[in-house]
Amino acid sequence: MDTRTALLAAAAALLLAGAVGAVAAPDAIVDPREVNERSGDVRIVDTVVSPGEVRGETATLRLGVDLRHRGPAVENVTVRHRAIGVDSGLLVDETTVDAGTVDGGGERTVNGTVDVERAGGYRIETVVFADGERRAVQTTRVGGVEALTPDYADSRVGFTESSVWPTVAVSVREADNETATLSVSLSVTNRGDDASESLDLRVLVRQAESNVIADEASATVSEVRPGRTDTVTTTVEVPAGYNYYVDAALWSDDVLIDETQGVANLNPRETISADETVEEVEFAVEDFSRDEGAVDDGPDDAGADGASRTGDGTPGFGPIVALVALVGAALAARRRR
């Protein structure tokens, strides 16, 4: 037998073997498109991130993944979320949600959560698996988590923010050579949709140079209707001839809700101002990549109102505080020279 005849015989044998195999095992030869159609298709359409429970140091992020399904049912579908620190690149939290069988076509939402610290930004990597096989990937970036208000401090009532109307208004009710009685009015606004509960208002008056508390007062902020602004007034008594910072805070069940500051200039030769530096941080989510494959008792000489008194029985800061203020003034004058 020559070479040509041998090759033809071998080819014929191969064709015969293939035909026999196809008849014996008809599923052995299948179009790849039929495989994909037979197992169905599932992919990520969108991922929505929203704040969940916000605690003091950590916060829960809710993740809603929209899946689009086509073709036959896809079984054993799981959705894995990984929260990775943007700066450190370290894994912070990982959760896996069992979505079961995805069928019926159209879209469905699979919900999950991750817990992260309230400091820093994160990259949320979402992967969809079917029978352990990776089907789709999407990455979402989250920043400004520190801007989220903890649940225990969440209140829509706070001090009024206005460029004209004063949040803290101080006026002199009575005065003599020794003391001054100040009337402190504070503006409070309800920015929510419901009437507020009662809050505690606390006011501290600090002598500017020595930082000593000259007097303090408290009041109750009654119910404030939605969108309304109320004014709460209290009085303090301080030594005359000094400048003071007026610190005010709103409290709810011993939780600090809001704070503000004003000044009272009783020294005509030198004035102070309330310096405020405000930096706004916003919670942000960005989809940037997708691959669809003790109480201390006061001194014995304290008056009935709790204010310290000098030897002659009049309110004042006393000789030690006066000396501190004198030294402070001398240092300030030296710096100005």
Short mmCIF file of C-alpha atoms in Angstrom, two decimals:
data_model
loop_
_atom_site.label_atom_id
_atom_site.label_comp_id
_atom_site.label_asym_id
_atom_site.label_seq_id
_atom_site.Cartn_x
_atom_site.Cartn_y
_atom_site.Cartn_z
CA MET A 1 0.00 0.00 0.00
CA ASP A 2 1.40 3.33 -0.96
CA THR A 3 1.52 6.44 1.21
CA ARG A 4 -1.47 8.13 -0.40
CA THR A 5 -3.70 5.15 0.12
CA ALA A 6 -2.59 4.89 3.79
CA LEU A 7 -3.45 8.57 4.46
CA LEU A 8 -6.87 8.22 2.90
CA ALA A 9 -7.56 5.12 4.98
CA ALA A 10 -6.51 6.93 8.18
CA ALA A 11 -8.75 9.92 7.38
CA ALA A 12 -11.68 7.63 6.72
CA ALA A 13 -11.09 5.87 10.04
CA LEU A 14 -11.08 9.20 11.91
CA LEU A 15 -14.31 10.32 10.29
CA LEU A 16 -15.93 7.02 11.15
CA ALA A 17 -14.77 7.25 14.78
CA GLY A 18 -16.13 10.79 15.05
CA ALA A 19 -19.50 9.79 13.64
CA VAL A 20 -19.76 6.87 16.05
CA GLY A 21 -18.81 9.16 19.02
CA ALA A 22 -21.42 11.77 18.06
CA VAL A 23 -24.12 9.11 17.93
CA ALA A 24 -23.03 7.52 21.22
CA ALA A 25 -22.62 10.86 23.09
CA PRO A 26 -24.68 13.56 21.37
CA ASP A 27 -23.85 16.17 24.10
CA ALA A 28 -20.13 15.88 23.50
CA ILE A 29 -20.21 18.39 20.67
CA VAL A 30 -22.15 21.55 21.58
CA ASP A 31 -22.03 25.05 20.20
CA PRO A 32 -20.54 27.43 22.86
CA ARG A 33 -23.43 29.82 22.30
CA GLU A 34 -25.78 26.99 23.28
CA VAL A 35 -23.82 26.49 26.52
CA ASN A 36 -24.23 30.16 27.51
CA GLU A 37 -27.89 30.08 26.55
CA ARG A 38 -28.40 26.86 28.48
CA SER A 39 -26.86 28.21 31.74
CA GLY A 40 -28.40 31.68 31.48
CA ASP A 41 -26.76 35.06 31.94
CA VAL A 42 -26.63 37.28 35.03
CA ARG A 43 -24.81 40.58 35.32
CA ILE A 44 -24.65 43.74 37.50
CA VAL A 45 -26.67 46.70 36.27
CA ASP A 46 -26.10 49.09 39.19
CA THR A 47 -25.00 49.26 42.83
CA VAL A 48 -26.62 51.72 45.27
CA VAL A 49 -24.89 52.61 48.56
CA SER A 50 -26.81 54.26 51.41
CA PRO A 51 -26.08 54.91 55.11
CA GLY A 52 -27.41 52.37 57.59
CA GLU A 53 -26.87 52.43 61.35
CA VAL A 54 -24.31 55.09 62.28
CA ARG A 55 -22.47 54.58 65.56
CA GLY A 56 -19.72 56.52 67.31
CA GLU A 57 -16.73 54.91 65.60
CA THR A 58 -18.28 52.73 62.90
CA ALA A 59 -21.11 52.83 60.39
CA THR A 60 -23.08 50.29 58.40
CA LEU A 61 -23.35 50.82 54.65
CA ARG A 62 -26.36 49.32 52.87
CA LEU A 63 -25.61 47.93 49.42
CA GLY A 64 -28.33 47.28 46.86
CA VAL A 65 -27.14 45.39 43.78
CA ASP A 66 -29.40 45.32 40.74
CA LEU A 67 -28.95 42.10 38.74
CA ARG A 68 -30.16 41.60 35.17
CA HIS A 69 -31.04 38.05 34.13
CA ARG A 70 -31.47 36.59 30.67
CA GLY A 71 -32.06 33.07 29.43
CA PRO A 72 -32.56 29.95 31.54
CA ALA A 73 -32.40 30.03 35.34
CA VAL A 74 -29.02 30.58 36.98
CA GLU A 75 -28.61 28.54 40.14
CA ASN A 76 -26.42 29.00 43.24
CA VAL A 77 -25.96 32.74 42.78
CA THR A 78 -24.02 34.58 45.49
CA VAL A 79 -23.03 38.24 45.79
CA ARG A 80 -19.82 39.10 47.64
CA HIS A 81 -19.00 42.60 48.96
CA ARG A 82 -15.54 43.68 50.08
CA ALA A 83 -14.82 47.05 51.72
CA ILE A 84 -11.18 48.04 51.15
CA GLY A 85 -9.55 51.15 52.61
CA VAL A 86 -8.62 53.61 49.87
CA ASP A 87 -5.45 54.82 51.62
CA SER A 88 -4.32 51.57 53.27
CA GLY A 89 -5.51 49.05 50.69
CA LEU A 90 -6.47 46.75 53.57
CA LEU A 91 -9.63 44.68 53.72
CA VAL A 92 -11.98 46.23 56.28
CA ASP A 93 -15.05 44.03 55.97
CA GLU A 94 -16.40 41.27 53.75
CA THR A 95 -19.91 39.85 53.45
CA THR A 96 -21.51 37.31 51.13
CA VAL A 97 -25.24 37.23 50.30
CA ASP A 98 -26.88 34.06 48.98
CA ALA A 99 -29.25 35.04 46.16
CA GLY A 100 -30.29 31.48 45.36
CA THR A 101 -31.68 30.88 41.88
CA VAL A 102 -32.05 33.83 39.56
CA ASP A 103 -34.64 33.35 36.84
CA GLY A 104 -37.63 34.90 35.16
CA GLY A 105 -35.65 37.44 33.16
CA GLY A 106 -35.66 41.15 33.92
CA GLU A 107 -33.98 42.64 36.97
CA ARG A 108 -33.95 41.98 40.70
CA THR A 109 -32.21 43.62 43.68
CA VAL A 110 -29.99 41.78 46.13
CA ASN A 111 -29.38 43.67 49.40
CA GLY A 112 -26.27 43.42 51.61
CA THR A 113 -24.26 45.42 54.12
CA VAL A 114 -20.69 46.10 55.20
CA ASP A 115 -19.42 47.71 58.42
CA VAL A 116 -16.67 50.34 58.15
CA GLU A 117 -14.96 52.85 60.40
CA ARG A 118 -16.21 56.43 60.15
CA ALA A 119 -12.74 57.70 59.27
CA GLY A 120 -11.41 57.45 55.73
CA GLY A 121 -12.74 56.39 52.35
CA TYR A 122 -13.44 52.95 50.96
CA ARG A 123 -13.57 50.97 47.74
CA ILE A 124 -16.51 48.56 47.65
CA GLU A 125 -15.84 45.61 45.36
CA THR A 126 -18.96 43.64 44.41
CA VAL A 127 -18.63 40.25 42.67
CA VAL A 128 -21.44 37.97 41.45
CA PHE A 129 -20.78 34.20 41.42
CA ALA A 130 -22.81 31.37 39.93
CA ASP A 131 -21.81 27.89 41.09
CA GLY A 132 -18.51 29.39 42.24
CA GLU A 133 -17.81 30.91 38.86
CA ARG A 134 -17.26 34.65 38.68
CA ARG A 135 -19.89 36.22 36.43
CA ALA A 136 -19.77 40.02 37.03
CA VAL A 137 -17.70 42.61 38.92
CA GLN A 138 -18.36 46.22 39.90
CA THR A 139 -16.37 48.67 42.05
CA THR A 140 -17.88 51.64 43.90
CA ARG A 141 -15.98 54.28 45.84
CA VAL A 142 -17.36 55.74 49.10
CA GLY A 143 -15.98 58.85 50.85
CA GLY A 144 -16.97 61.29 53.60
CA VAL A 145 -18.24 58.63 55.99
CA GLU A 146 -17.13 60.86 58.89
CA ALA A 147 -19.82 63.36 57.83
CA LEU A 148 -22.58 60.92 58.81
CA THR A 149 -24.26 61.89 62.10
CA PRO A 150 -24.41 59.12 64.72
CA ASP A 151 -27.92 57.93 65.48
CA TYR A 152 -27.68 59.01 69.12
CA ALA A 153 -26.89 62.60 68.05
CA ASP A 154 -29.28 62.81 65.12
CA SER A 155 -31.47 65.88 65.69
CA ARG A 156 -32.88 68.43 63.29
CA VAL A 157 -32.91 71.12 66.02
CA GLY A 158 -29.87 73.36 66.34
CA PHE A 159 -28.68 76.90 66.73
CA THR A 160 -29.79 79.25 63.97
CA GLU A 161 -27.31 79.78 61.17
CA SER A 162 -27.73 83.30 59.81
CA SER A 163 -25.45 85.98 58.43
CA VAL A 164 -27.56 88.83 59.88
CA TRP A 165 -29.76 87.64 62.74
CA PRO A 166 -27.46 86.91 65.73
CA THR A 167 -27.36 83.38 67.05
CA VAL A 168 -26.04 84.67 70.40
CA ALA A 169 -27.24 88.12 71.50
CA VAL A 170 -25.81 89.56 74.74
CA SER A 171 -27.15 92.68 76.45
CA VAL A 172 -26.43 94.34 79.82
CA ARG A 173 -29.45 94.22 82.14
CA GLU A 174 -27.81 95.76 85.22
CA ALA A 175 -24.31 97.01 85.96
CA ASP A 176 -22.27 98.83 88.60
CA ASN A 177 -18.57 99.28 89.29
CA GLU A 178 -18.19 95.68 90.44
CA THR A 179 -20.59 93.40 88.60
CA ALA A 180 -22.69 93.22 85.48
CA THR A 181 -25.85 91.18 84.90
CA LEU A 182 -25.99 90.01 81.31
CA SER A 183 -29.03 88.80 79.39
CA VAL A 184 -28.07 86.08 76.90
CA SER A 185 -30.56 85.26 74.12
CA LEU A 186 -29.96 82.28 71.86
CA SER A 187 -31.78 81.50 68.63
CA VAL A 188 -32.81 77.86 68.00
CA THR A 189 -34.26 76.52 64.72
CA ASN A 190 -36.08 73.29 63.93
CA ARG A 191 -35.00 72.17 60.44
CA GLY A 192 -36.96 68.91 60.55
CA ASP A 193 -40.45 67.85 59.54
CA ASP A 194 -41.76 67.12 63.05
CA ALA A 195 -42.01 69.12 66.26
CA SER A 196 -38.93 68.77 68.42
CA GLU A 197 -38.66 67.32 71.88
CA SER A 198 -37.47 69.40 74.83
CA LEU A 199 -33.74 70.05 74.94
CA ASP A 200 -31.36 71.36 77.60
CA LEU A 201 -29.53 74.62 76.96
CA ARG A 202 -26.29 75.23 78.86
CA VAL A 203 -24.33 78.48 78.84
CA LEU A 204 -20.78 79.07 80.09
CA VAL A 205 -19.24 82.54 80.34
CA ARG A 206 -15.41 82.50 80.22
CA GLN A 207 -13.11 85.43 80.98
CA ALA A 208 -11.14 85.91 77.79
CA GLU A 209 -7.59 86.30 79.11
CA SER A 210 -7.62 83.72 81.92
CA ASN A 211 -10.22 81.31 80.48
CA VAL A 212 -11.81 81.13 83.97
CA ILE A 213 -15.54 80.38 84.12
CA ALA A 214 -17.15 83.52 85.49
CA ASP A 215 -20.71 82.16 85.58
CA GLU A 216 -22.95 79.55 84.03
CA ALA A 217 -26.64 79.10 83.43
CA SER A 218 -29.08 76.56 82.03
CA ALA A 219 -32.53 76.65 80.49
CA THR A 220 -35.01 74.36 78.77
CA VAL A 221 -35.78 74.64 75.09
CA SER A 222 -39.44 73.71 74.77
CA GLU A 223 -41.06 72.14 71.73
CA VAL A 224 -40.15 73.91 68.50
CA ARG A 225 -42.50 73.48 65.53
CA PRO A 226 -41.13 72.37 62.16
CA GLY A 227 -39.39 75.16 60.30
CA ARG A 228 -39.80 77.59 63.21
CA THR A 229 -37.18 79.57 65.13
CA ASP A 230 -37.49 80.25 68.86
CA THR A 231 -35.41 82.42 71.17
CA VAL A 232 -34.37 81.23 74.63
CA THR A 233 -33.12 83.81 77.16
CA THR A 234 -31.15 83.34 80.38
CA THR A 235 -29.07 85.60 82.62
CA VAL A 236 -25.57 85.47 84.08
CA GLU A 237 -23.70 87.71 86.53
CA VAL A 238 -20.02 88.46 85.94
CA PRO A 239 -17.37 90.88 87.21
CA ALA A 240 -17.44 94.14 85.27
CA GLY A 241 -14.58 95.46 83.18
CA TYR A 242 -13.58 92.20 81.48
CA ASN A 243 -14.21 90.57 78.12
CA TYR A 244 -15.95 87.20 77.94
CA TYR A 245 -16.60 84.31 75.60
CA VAL A 246 -20.20 83.06 75.78
CA ASP A 247 -20.25 79.31 75.03
CA ALA A 248 -23.65 77.69 74.45
CA ALA A 249 -24.59 74.06 73.84
CA LEU A 250 -27.76 72.06 73.22
CA TRP A 251 -28.04 68.69 74.96
CA SER A 252 -30.48 65.81 74.61
CA ASP A 253 -30.26 63.21 77.36
CA ASP A 254 -26.63 64.21 78.01
CA VAL A 255 -25.77 63.95 74.31
CA LEU A 256 -24.26 67.08 72.75
CA ILE A 257 -26.46 68.09 69.81
CA ASP A 258 -25.09 71.49 68.74
CA GLU A 259 -22.86 74.27 70.01
CA THR A 260 -22.12 77.90 69.25
CA GLN A 261 -20.16 80.83 70.67
CA GLY A 262 -20.59 84.57 71.16
CA VAL A 263 -18.71 87.33 72.99
CA ALA A 264 -19.40 90.03 75.58
CA ASN A 265 -16.96 92.96 75.49
CA LEU A 266 -17.17 94.79 78.83
CA ASN A 267 -13.62 96.20 78.60
CA PRO A 268 -13.81 99.37 76.49
CA ARG A 269 -10.05 99.36 75.82
CA GLU A 270 -9.80 95.92 74.21
CA THR A 271 -12.33 93.74 72.40
CA ILE A 272 -12.47 90.09 71.32
CA SER A 273 -14.37 88.23 68.61
CA ALA A 274 -15.67 84.71 68.19
CA ASP A 275 -13.47 83.10 65.54
CA GLU A 276 -15.12 80.19 63.77
CA THR A 277 -13.58 77.80 61.27
CA VAL A 278 -16.10 75.55 59.55
CA GLU A 279 -15.12 72.71 57.25
CA GLU A 280 -17.97 70.88 55.60
CA VAL A 281 -17.57 67.20 54.76
CA GLU A 282 -20.12 65.40 52.62
CA PHE A 283 -20.90 61.71 52.37
CA ALA A 284 -20.20 60.73 48.77
CA VAL A 285 -20.57 57.60 46.67
CA GLU A 286 -18.95 57.21 43.27
CA ASP A 287 -19.19 54.35 40.82
CA PHE A 288 -15.84 54.56 39.05
CA SER A 289 -15.24 51.10 37.57
CA ARG A 290 -17.33 48.30 36.17
CA ASP A 291 -16.39 44.93 34.74
CA GLU A 292 -19.51 43.08 33.72
CA GLY A 293 -17.67 39.88 33.00
CA ALA A 294 -17.82 64.05 89.08
CA VAL A 295 -19.11 67.05 90.77
CA ASP A 296 -16.63 69.37 92.54
CA ASP A 297 -17.81 71.31 95.67
CA GLY A 298 -17.13 75.03 95.53
CA PRO A 299 -14.82 76.87 97.96
CA ASP A 300 -16.02 77.67 101.46
CA ASP A 301 -16.24 81.38 100.58
CA ALA A 302 -18.54 80.80 97.59
CA GLY A 303 -21.75 82.77 97.58
CA ALA A 304 -25.25 81.37 97.44
CA ASP A 305 -25.23 81.67 93.69
CA GLY A 306 -22.02 79.63 93.38
CA ALA A 307 -19.89 82.59 92.24
CA SER A 308 -16.56 83.10 94.00
CA ARG A 309 -16.30 86.28 96.08
CA THR A 310 -13.41 88.46 97.12
CA GLY A 311 -12.56 89.39 100.70
CA ASP A 312 -15.02 92.30 100.69
CA GLY A 313 -17.90 90.04 99.71
CA THR A 314 -18.29 91.26 96.13
CA PRO A 315 -18.16 88.93 93.14
CA GLY A 316 -14.82 88.76 91.39
CA PHE A 317 -12.05 86.55 90.15
CA GLY A 318 -9.90 86.94 93.33
CA PRO A 319 -6.24 87.95 93.66
CA ILE A 320 -4.82 84.82 91.97
CA VAL A 321 -6.92 85.20 88.88
CA ALA A 322 -6.27 88.93 88.79
CA LEU A 323 -2.53 88.19 88.89
CA VAL A 324 -2.89 85.69 86.04
CA ALA A 325 -4.79 88.24 83.99
CA LEU A 326 -2.15 90.90 84.75
CA VAL A 327 0.66 88.63 83.60
CA GLY A 328 -1.29 87.74 80.47
CA ALA A 329 -1.87 91.38 79.64
CA ALA A 330 1.82 92.14 80.11
CA LEU A 331 2.81 89.33 77.77
CA ALA A 332 0.28 90.51 75.19
CA ALA A 333 1.61 94.06 75.37
CA ARG A 334 5.16 92.77 74.98
CA ARG A 335 4.18 90.82 71.86
CA ARG A 336 2.55 93.90 70.35
CA ARG A 337 5.74 95.95 70.95
#
